[in-house]
Short mmCIF file of C-alpha atoms in Angstrom, two decimals:
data_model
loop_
_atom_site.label_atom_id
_atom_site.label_comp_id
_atom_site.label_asym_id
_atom_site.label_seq_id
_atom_site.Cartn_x
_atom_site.Cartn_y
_atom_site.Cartn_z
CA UNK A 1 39.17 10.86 -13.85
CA UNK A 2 36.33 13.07 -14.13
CA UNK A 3 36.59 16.90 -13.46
CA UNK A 4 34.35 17.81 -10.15
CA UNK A 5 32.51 21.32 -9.74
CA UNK A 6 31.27 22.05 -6.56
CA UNK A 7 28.11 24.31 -5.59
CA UNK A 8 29.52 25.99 -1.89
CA UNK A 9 28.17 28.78 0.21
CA UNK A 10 26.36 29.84 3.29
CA UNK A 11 22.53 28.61 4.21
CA UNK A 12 19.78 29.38 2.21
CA UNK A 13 21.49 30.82 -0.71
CA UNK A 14 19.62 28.24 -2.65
CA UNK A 15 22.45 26.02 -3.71
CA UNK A 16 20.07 22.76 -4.17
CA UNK A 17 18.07 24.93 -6.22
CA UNK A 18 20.64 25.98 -8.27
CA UNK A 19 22.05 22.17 -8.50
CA UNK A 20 18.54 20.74 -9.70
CA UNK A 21 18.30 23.59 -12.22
CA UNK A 22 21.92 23.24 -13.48
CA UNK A 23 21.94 19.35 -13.62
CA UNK A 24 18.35 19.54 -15.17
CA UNK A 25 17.27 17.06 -12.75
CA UNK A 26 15.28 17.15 -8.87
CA UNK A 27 18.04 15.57 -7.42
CA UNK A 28 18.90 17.75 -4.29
CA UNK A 29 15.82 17.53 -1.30
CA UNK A 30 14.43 21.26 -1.31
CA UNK A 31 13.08 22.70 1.45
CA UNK A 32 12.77 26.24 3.18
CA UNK A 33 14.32 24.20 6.19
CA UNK A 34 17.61 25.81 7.08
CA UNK A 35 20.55 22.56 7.14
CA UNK A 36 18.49 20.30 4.29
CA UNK A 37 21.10 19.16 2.45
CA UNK A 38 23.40 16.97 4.57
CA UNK A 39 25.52 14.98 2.51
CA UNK A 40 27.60 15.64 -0.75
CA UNK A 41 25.11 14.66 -3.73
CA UNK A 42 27.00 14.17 -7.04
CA UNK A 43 25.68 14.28 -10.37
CA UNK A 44 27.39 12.90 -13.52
CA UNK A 45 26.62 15.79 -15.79
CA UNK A 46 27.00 15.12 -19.85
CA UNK A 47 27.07 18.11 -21.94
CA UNK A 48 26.59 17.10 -25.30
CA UNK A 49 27.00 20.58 -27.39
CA UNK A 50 30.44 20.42 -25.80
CA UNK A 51 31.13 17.25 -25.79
CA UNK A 52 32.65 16.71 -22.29
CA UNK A 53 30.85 15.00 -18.90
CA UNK A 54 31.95 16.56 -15.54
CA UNK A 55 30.82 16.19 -12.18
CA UNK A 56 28.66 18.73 -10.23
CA UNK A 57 28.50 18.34 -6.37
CA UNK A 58 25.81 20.25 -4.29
CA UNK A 59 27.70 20.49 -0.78
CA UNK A 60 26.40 20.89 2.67
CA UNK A 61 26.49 24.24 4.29
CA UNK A 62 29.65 25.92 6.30
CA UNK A 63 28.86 26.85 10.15
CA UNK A 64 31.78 27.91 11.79
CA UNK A 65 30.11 29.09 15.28
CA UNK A 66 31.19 27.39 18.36
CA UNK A 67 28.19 26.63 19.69
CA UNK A 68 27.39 23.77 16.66
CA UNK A 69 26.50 20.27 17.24
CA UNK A 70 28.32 17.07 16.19
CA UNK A 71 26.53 17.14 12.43
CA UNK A 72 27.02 20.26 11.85
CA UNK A 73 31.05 20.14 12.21
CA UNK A 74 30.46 16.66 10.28
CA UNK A 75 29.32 18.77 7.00
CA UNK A 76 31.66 21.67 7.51
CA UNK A 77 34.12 18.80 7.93
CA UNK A 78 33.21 17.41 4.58
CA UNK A 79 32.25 20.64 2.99
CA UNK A 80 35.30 21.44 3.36
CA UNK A 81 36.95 18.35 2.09
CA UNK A 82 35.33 18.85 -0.93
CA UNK A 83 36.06 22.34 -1.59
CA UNK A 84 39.95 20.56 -1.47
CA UNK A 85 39.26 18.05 -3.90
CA UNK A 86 37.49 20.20 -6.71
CA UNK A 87 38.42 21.69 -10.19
CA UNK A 88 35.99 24.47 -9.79
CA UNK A 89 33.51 25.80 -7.16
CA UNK A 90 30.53 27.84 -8.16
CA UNK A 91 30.11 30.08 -4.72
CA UNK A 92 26.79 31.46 -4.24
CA UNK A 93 26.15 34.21 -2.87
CA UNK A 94 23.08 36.45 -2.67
CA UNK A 95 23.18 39.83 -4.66
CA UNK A 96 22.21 42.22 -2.23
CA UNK A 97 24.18 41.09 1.01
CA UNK A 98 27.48 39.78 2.38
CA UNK A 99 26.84 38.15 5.57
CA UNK A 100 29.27 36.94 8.39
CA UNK A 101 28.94 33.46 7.31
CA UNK A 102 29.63 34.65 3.28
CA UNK A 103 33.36 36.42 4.89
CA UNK A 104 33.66 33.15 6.81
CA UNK A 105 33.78 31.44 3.76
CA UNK A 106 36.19 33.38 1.49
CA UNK A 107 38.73 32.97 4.58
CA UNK A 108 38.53 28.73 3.95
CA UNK A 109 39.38 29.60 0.73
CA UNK A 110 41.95 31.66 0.98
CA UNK A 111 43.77 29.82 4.09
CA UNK A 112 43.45 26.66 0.87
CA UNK A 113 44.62 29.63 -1.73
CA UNK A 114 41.75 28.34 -3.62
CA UNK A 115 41.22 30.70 -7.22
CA UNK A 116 39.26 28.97 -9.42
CA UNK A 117 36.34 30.22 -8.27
CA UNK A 118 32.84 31.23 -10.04
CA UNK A 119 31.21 33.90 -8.00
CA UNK A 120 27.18 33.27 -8.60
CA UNK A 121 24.96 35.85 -6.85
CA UNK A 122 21.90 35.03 -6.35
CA UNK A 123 17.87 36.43 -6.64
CA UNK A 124 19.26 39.22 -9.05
CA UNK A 125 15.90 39.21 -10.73
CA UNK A 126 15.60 42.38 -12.56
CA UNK A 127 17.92 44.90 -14.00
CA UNK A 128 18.58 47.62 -10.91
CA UNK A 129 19.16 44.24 -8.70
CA UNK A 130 22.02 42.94 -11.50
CA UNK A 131 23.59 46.15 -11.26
CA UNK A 132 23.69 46.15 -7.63
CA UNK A 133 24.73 42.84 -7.91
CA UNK A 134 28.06 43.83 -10.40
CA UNK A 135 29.02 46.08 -7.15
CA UNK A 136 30.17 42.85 -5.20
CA UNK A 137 33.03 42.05 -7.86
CA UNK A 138 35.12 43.69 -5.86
CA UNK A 139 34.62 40.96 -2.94
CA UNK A 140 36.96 38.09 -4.59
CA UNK A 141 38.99 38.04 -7.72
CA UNK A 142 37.10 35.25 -8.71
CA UNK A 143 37.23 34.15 -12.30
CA UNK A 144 34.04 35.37 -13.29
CA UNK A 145 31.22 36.80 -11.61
CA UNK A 146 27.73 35.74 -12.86
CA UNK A 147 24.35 38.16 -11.13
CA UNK A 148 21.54 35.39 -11.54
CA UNK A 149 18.11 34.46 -10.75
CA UNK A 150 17.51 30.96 -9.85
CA UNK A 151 13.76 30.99 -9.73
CA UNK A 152 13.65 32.64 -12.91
CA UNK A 153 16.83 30.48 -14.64
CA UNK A 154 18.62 33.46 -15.22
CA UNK A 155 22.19 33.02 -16.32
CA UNK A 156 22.74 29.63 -15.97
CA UNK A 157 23.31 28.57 -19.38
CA UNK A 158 26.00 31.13 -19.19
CA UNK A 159 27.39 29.38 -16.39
CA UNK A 160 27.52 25.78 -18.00
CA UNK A 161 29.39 27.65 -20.89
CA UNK A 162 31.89 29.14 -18.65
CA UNK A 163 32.63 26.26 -17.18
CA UNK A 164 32.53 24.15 -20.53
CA UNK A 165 35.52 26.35 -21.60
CA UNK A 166 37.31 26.20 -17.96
CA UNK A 167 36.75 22.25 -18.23
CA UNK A 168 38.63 22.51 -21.78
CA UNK A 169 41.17 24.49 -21.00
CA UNK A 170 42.26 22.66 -18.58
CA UNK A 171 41.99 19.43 -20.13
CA UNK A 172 39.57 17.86 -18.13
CA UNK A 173 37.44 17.62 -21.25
CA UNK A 174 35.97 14.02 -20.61
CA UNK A 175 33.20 12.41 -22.91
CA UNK A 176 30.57 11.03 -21.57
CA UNK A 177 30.51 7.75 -19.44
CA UNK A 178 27.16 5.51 -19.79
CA UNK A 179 26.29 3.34 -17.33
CA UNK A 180 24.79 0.65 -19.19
CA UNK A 181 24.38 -2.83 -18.19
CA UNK A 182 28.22 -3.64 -17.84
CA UNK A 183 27.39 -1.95 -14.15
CA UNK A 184 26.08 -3.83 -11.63
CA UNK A 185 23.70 -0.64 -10.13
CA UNK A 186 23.42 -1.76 -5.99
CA UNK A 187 21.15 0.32 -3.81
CA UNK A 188 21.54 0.05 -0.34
CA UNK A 189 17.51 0.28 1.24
CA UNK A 190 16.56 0.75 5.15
CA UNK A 191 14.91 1.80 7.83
CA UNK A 192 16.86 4.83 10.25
CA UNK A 193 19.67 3.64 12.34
CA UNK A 194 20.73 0.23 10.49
CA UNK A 195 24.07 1.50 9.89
CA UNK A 196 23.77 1.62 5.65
CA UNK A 197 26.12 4.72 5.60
CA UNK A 198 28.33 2.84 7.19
CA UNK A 199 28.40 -0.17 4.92
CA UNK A 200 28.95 2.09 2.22
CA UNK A 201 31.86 3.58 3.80
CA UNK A 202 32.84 -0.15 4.29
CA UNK A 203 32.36 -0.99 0.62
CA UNK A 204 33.81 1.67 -1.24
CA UNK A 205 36.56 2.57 1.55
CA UNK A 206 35.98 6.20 1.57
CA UNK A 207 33.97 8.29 4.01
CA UNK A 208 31.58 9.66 1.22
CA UNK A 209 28.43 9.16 3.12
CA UNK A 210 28.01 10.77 6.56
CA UNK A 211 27.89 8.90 9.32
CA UNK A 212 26.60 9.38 13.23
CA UNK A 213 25.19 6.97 15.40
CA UNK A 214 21.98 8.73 14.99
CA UNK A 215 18.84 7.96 13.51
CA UNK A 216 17.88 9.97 9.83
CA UNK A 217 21.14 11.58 9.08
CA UNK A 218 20.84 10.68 5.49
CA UNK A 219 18.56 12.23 3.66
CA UNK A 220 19.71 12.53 -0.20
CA UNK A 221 20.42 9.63 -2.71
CA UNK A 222 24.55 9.30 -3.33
CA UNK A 223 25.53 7.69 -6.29
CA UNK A 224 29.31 6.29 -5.92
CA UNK A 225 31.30 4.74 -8.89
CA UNK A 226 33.96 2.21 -8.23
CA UNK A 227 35.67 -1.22 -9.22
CA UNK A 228 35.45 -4.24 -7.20
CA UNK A 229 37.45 -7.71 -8.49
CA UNK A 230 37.19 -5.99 -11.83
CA UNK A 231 33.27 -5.41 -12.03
CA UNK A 232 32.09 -1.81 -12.65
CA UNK A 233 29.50 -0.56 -9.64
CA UNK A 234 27.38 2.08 -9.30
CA UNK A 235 26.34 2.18 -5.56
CA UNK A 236 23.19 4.13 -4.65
CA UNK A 237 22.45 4.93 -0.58
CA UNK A 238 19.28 6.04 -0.41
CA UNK A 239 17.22 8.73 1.79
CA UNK A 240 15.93 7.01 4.58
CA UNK A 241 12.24 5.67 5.67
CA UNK A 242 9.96 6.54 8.11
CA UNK A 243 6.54 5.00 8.53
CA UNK A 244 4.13 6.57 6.15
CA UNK A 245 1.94 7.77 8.96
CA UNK A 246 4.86 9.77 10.48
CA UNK A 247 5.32 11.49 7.02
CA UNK A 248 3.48 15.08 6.78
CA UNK A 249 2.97 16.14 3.56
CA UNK A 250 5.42 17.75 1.97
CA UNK A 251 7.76 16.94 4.29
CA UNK A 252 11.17 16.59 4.33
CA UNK A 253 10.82 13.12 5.39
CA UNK A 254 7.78 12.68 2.64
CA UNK A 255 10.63 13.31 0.10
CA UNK A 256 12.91 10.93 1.19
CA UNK A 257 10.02 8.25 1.02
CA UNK A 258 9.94 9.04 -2.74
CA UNK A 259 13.44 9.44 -3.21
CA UNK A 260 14.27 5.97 -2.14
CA UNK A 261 11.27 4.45 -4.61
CA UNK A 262 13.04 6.53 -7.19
CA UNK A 263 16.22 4.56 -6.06
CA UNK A 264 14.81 1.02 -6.09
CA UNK A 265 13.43 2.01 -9.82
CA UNK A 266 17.02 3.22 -10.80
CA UNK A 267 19.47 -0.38 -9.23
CA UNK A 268 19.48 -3.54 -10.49
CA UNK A 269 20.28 -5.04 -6.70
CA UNK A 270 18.19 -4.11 -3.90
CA UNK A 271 20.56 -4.43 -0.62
CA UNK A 272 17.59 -4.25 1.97
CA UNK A 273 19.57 -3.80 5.02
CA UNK A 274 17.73 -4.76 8.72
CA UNK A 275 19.13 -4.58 12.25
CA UNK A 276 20.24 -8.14 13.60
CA UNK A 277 17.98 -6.73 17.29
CA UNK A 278 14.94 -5.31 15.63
CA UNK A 279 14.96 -8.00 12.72
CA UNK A 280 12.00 -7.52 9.94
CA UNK A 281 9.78 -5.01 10.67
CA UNK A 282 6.34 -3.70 8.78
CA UNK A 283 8.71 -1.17 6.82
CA UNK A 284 11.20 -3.79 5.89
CA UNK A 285 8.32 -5.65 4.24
CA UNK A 286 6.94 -2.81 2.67
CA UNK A 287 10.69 -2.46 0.98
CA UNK A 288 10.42 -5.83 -0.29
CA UNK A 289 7.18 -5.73 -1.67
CA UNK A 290 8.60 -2.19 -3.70
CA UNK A 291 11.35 -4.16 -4.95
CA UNK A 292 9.24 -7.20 -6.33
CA UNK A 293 6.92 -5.18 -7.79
CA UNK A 294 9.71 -3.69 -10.07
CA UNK A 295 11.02 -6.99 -10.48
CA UNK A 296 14.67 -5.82 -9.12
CA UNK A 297 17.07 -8.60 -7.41
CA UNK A 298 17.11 -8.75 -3.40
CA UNK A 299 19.66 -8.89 -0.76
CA UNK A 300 19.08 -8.80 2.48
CA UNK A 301 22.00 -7.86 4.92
CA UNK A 302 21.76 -8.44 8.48
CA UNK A 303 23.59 -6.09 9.97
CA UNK A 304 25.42 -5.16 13.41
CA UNK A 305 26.87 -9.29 13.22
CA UNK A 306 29.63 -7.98 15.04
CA UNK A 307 27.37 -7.44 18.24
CA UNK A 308 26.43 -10.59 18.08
CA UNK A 309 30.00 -12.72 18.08
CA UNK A 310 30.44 -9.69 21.25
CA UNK A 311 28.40 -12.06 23.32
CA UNK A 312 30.59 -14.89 25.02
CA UNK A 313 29.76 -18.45 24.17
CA UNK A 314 27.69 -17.59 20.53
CA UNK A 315 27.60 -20.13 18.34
CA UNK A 316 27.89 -18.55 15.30
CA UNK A 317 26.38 -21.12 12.77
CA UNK A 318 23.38 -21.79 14.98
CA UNK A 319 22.68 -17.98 15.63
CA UNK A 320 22.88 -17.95 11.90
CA UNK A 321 20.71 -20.84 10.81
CA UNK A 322 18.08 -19.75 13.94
CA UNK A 323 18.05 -15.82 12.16
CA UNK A 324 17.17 -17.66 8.57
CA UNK A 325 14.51 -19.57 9.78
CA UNK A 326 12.94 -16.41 11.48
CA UNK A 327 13.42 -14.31 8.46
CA UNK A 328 11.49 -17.30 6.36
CA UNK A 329 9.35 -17.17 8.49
CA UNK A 330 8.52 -13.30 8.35
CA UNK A 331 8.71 -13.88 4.32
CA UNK A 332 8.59 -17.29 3.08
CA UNK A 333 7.61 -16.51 -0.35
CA UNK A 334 11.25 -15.48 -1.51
CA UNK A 335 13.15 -18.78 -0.45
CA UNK A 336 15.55 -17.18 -3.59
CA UNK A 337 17.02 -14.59 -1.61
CA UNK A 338 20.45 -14.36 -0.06
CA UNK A 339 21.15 -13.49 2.93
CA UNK A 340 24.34 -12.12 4.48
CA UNK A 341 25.53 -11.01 8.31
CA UNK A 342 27.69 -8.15 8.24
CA UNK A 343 29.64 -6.25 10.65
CA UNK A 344 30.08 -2.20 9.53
CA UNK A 345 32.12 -1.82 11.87
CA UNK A 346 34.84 -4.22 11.47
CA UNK A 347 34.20 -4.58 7.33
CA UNK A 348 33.51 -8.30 8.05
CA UNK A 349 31.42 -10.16 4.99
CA UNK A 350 31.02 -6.60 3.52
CA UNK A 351 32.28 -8.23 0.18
CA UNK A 352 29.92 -10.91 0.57
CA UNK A 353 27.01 -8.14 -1.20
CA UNK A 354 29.46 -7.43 -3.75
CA UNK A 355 30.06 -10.82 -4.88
CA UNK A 356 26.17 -11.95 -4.52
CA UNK A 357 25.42 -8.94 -6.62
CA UNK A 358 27.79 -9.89 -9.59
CA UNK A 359 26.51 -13.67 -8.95
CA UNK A 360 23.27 -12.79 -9.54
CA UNK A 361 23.88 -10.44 -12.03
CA UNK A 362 25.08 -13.58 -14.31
CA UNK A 363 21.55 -15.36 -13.59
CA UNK A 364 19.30 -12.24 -14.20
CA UNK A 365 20.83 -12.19 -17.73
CA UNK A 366 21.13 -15.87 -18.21
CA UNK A 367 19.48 -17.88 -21.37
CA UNK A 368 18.15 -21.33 -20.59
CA UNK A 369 18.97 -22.81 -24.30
CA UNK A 370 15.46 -23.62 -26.38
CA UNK A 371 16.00 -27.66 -26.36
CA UNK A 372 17.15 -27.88 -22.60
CA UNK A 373 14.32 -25.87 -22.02
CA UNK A 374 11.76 -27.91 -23.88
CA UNK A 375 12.84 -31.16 -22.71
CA UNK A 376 12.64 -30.10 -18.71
CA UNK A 377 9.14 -28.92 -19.48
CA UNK A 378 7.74 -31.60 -20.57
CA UNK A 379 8.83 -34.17 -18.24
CA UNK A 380 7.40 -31.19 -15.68
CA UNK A 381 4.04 -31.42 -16.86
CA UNK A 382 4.30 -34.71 -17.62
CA UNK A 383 4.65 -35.20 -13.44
CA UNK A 384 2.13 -31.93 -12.91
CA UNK A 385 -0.29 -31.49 -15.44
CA UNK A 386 -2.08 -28.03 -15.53
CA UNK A 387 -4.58 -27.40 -12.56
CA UNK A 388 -7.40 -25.80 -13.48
CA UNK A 389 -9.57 -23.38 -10.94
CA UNK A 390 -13.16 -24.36 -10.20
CA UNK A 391 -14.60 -22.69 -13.27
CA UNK A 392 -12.71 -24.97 -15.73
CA UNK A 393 -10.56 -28.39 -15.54
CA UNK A 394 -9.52 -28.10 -18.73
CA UNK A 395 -6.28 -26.36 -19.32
CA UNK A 396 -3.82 -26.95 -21.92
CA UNK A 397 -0.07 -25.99 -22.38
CA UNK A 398 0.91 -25.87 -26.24
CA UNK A 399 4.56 -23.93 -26.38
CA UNK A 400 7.24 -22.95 -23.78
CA UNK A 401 9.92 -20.47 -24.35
CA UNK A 402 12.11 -18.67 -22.21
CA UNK A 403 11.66 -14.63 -24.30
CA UNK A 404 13.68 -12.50 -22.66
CA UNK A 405 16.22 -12.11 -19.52
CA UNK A 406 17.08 -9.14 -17.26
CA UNK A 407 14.68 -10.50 -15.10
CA UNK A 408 14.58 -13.92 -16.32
CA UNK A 409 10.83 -14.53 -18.33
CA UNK A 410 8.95 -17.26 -19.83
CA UNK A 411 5.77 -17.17 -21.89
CA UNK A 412 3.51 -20.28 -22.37
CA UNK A 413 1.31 -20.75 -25.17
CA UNK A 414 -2.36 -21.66 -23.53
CA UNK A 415 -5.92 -22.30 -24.30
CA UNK A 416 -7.16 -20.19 -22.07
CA UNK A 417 -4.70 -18.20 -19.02
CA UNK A 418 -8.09 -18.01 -16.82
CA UNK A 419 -8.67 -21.86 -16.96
CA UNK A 420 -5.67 -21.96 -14.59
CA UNK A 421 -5.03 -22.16 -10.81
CA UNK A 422 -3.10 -19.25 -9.82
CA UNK A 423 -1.13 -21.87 -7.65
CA UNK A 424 0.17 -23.55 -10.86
CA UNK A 425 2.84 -20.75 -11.40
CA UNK A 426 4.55 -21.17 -8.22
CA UNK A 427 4.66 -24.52 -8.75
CA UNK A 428 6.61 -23.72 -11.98
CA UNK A 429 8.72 -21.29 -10.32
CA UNK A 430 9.85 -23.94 -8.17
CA UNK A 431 10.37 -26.21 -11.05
CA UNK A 432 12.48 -23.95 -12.97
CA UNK A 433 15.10 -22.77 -10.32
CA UNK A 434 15.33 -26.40 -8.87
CA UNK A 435 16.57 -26.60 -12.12
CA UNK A 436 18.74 -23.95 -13.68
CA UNK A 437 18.74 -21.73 -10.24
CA UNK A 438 18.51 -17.53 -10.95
CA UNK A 439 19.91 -17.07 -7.63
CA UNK A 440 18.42 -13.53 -6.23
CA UNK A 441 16.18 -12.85 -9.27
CA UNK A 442 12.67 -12.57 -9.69
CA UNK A 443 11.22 -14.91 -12.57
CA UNK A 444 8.64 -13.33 -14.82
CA UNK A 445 5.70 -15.98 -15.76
CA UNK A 446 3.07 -15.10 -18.18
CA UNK A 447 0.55 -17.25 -19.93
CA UNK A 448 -0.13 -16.14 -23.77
CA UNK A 449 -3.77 -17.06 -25.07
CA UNK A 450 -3.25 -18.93 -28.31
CA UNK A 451 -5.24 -17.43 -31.42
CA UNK A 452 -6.41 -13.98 -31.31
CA UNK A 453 -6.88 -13.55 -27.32
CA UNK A 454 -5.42 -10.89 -25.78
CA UNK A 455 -2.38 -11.71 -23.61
CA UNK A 456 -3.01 -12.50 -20.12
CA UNK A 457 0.52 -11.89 -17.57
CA UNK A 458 1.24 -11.98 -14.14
#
């Protein structure tokens, strides 16, 4: 198991700051918003000069007044938690200042008699401010006590070295861990309010994700790591979506929007998860239309099934076959996809996504062999020849191969690509996964002009 460092302290001490800076990467939503960070983003981070990976955590904030609402005790709640289940916290502070909400703090950690603690304090830009800062020691016996500047990236290579050595010394000196494509890497993708938190509380059996019955309470990208039937996962719930003309610019919410493209580029399964009441909506579609473009594998989960079977005298196979026919309808060009009901809730047909994922994971990397391949495609044109458009009715087919998988893709050897209806590709779509299936994957067609022509693709 991998040694976890966690970022802690009060509000706007900068700790997402100090996460993207020490991670290297703009992982953590940063805004001058007091409360941005809501959930527990984890980073796997590999340092290669010391050869050991570790994980850094950027926590929510610690309110402790009475007066707080329901989300606010849910981040102390899990703040907390996570203080519990750390190696090391890195507690920031700022240099000039102990606040109320800073004491507040150091009494969590010493009712858990917490002492591996990095004291960090913070916006010590310039010499008289670091010395000022040194006059805080005295607040904790922490292990070390670091004055830096995050908007000037003072100090926190010093910081990675200390806890390089701590990590050593305490022999959670772990190499690195690649995910590489042994992993089946599952985003779950939605609107607000369709319960995805949930199903990834569901899937992974631990409350890593807040959840309330409300709608945007997830705003970062969670990566979680786990086993299933013996198949490494990496599952990524994403910020949530709001309709683009709700988003101001550089907005909170505009992040989000990018945060969850970002996502869709990072998985290999897309999970696009829709409310069984409000079915496909404009943003759903929008969704889809991301995925295919980066030629990623779909699932859609209906969710809230559970509702549904509430109702007394439901047919459940009819309501089922009735929702597939209105979701072809809404997107009849991706008769490939699987769908599944699912109940957060109760966990019911939850490991229905796992199982499609690995199942489709098998046909995005599957190899049709060259002779199979060959002979299908002849007697396929032979039934279809080539259509041509209205400029030309002359186009010819000379070679087939199938060059390359992860998603599935086929180049044929033409006279000319433009002599061709565009209608002929779907056509061999069809064709091919009548044939040999790729259940949930996209299939990558491109004609190659024969001779010197430049290529022509999809």
């Amino acid at each position: 198991m991998l040694g976890k460092v966690t970022i802690i302290g009060r509000p706007n001490v900068w700790k997402s700051s100090f996460f993207n800076m020490y991670t290297g990467h703009k992982i953590a939503i940063v805004a001058d918003e007091e409360g941005t960070t809501r959930d527990i983003s984890e980073y796997e981070y590999s340092d290669e000069e010391n050869e050991l990976t570790y994980i850094v955590s950027d926590s929510g904030w610690l309110d402790f007044s009475s007066n707080t609402d329901e989300i606010t005790k849910d981040i102390a709640e899990r703040t907390e938690k996570a203080i519990k289940d750390s190696d090391l916290l890195i507690w920031l502070i700022e240099y000039d200042r102990v606040t109320e909400l800073d004491e507040q703090v150091l009494k969590v950690l010493r009712d858990y008699k917490i002492k591996d603690v990095i004291i960090a304090a913070n916006k010590a830009d310039n010499e008289s401010k670091v010395m000022e800062a040194y006059s805080l020691a005295w607040f904790w016996e922490s292990l070390e006590f670091f004055p830096i500047s995050v908007s000037h990236n003072n100090w926190v290579k010093e910081i990675r070295q200390f806890v390089a050595k701590f990590m050593t010394s305490k022999g959670l000196n772990y190499e690195y861990e690649d995910i590489d494509d042994s992993y089946v890497k599952l985003a779950m993708v939605g609107r607000p309010n369709v319960w995805k938190s949930s199903l990834i509380n569901a899937i992974t059996w631990e409350n890593r994700v807040m959840v309330k019955d409300l709608s945007g309470t997830t705003r970062d990208s969670i990566d979680t790591k786990f086993k299933w039937n013996n198949n490494d996962f990496v599952l990524i719930d994403t910020a949530w979506v709001r309709r683009l003309s709700k988003v101001w610019i550089r907005n909170i919410e505009d992040w989000s929007v990018m945060r969850t493209n970002r996502a869709i580029t990072r998985a290999d399964v897309i999970a696009v998860v829709i409310d069984w009441f409000d079915g496909i909506v404009h943003q759903d579609l929008s969704i889809i239309s991301k995925t295919l473009e980066e030629n990623k594998w779909l699932v859609i989960v209906v969710n809230k099934w559970d509702k549904v079977l509430a109702k007394d005298g439901v047919d459940k196979e009819k309501m089922m076959n009735r929702y597939i026919d209105y979701l072809k309808s809404k997107i009849e060009f991706l008769p490939w996809v699987s769908v599944i009901f699912t109940s957060a809730v109760d966990r019911k047909r939850v490991d229905e996504i796992l199982e499609s994922a690995v199942n489709i994971k098998t046909e995005r990397f599957k190899r049709v062999k060259t002779g199979i391949f060959n002979n299908f495609m002849e007697q396929v044109v032979y039934k279809h020849p080539p259509t041509g458009n209205k400029k030309s009715h002359s186009p010819k087919i000379y070679y087939w191969a199938q060059v390359d998988v992860n998603p599935p893709k086929f180049v044929l050897t033409v006279n000319n690509p433009n002599h061709f209806h565009f209608s002929y590709k779907r056509y061999l779509e069809n064709r091919i996964r009548d044939n040999f299936w790729f259940f949930g994957s996209p299939i990558v067609i491109e004609y190659k002009w024969r001779g010197k022509h430049k290529d022509v693709t999809k």
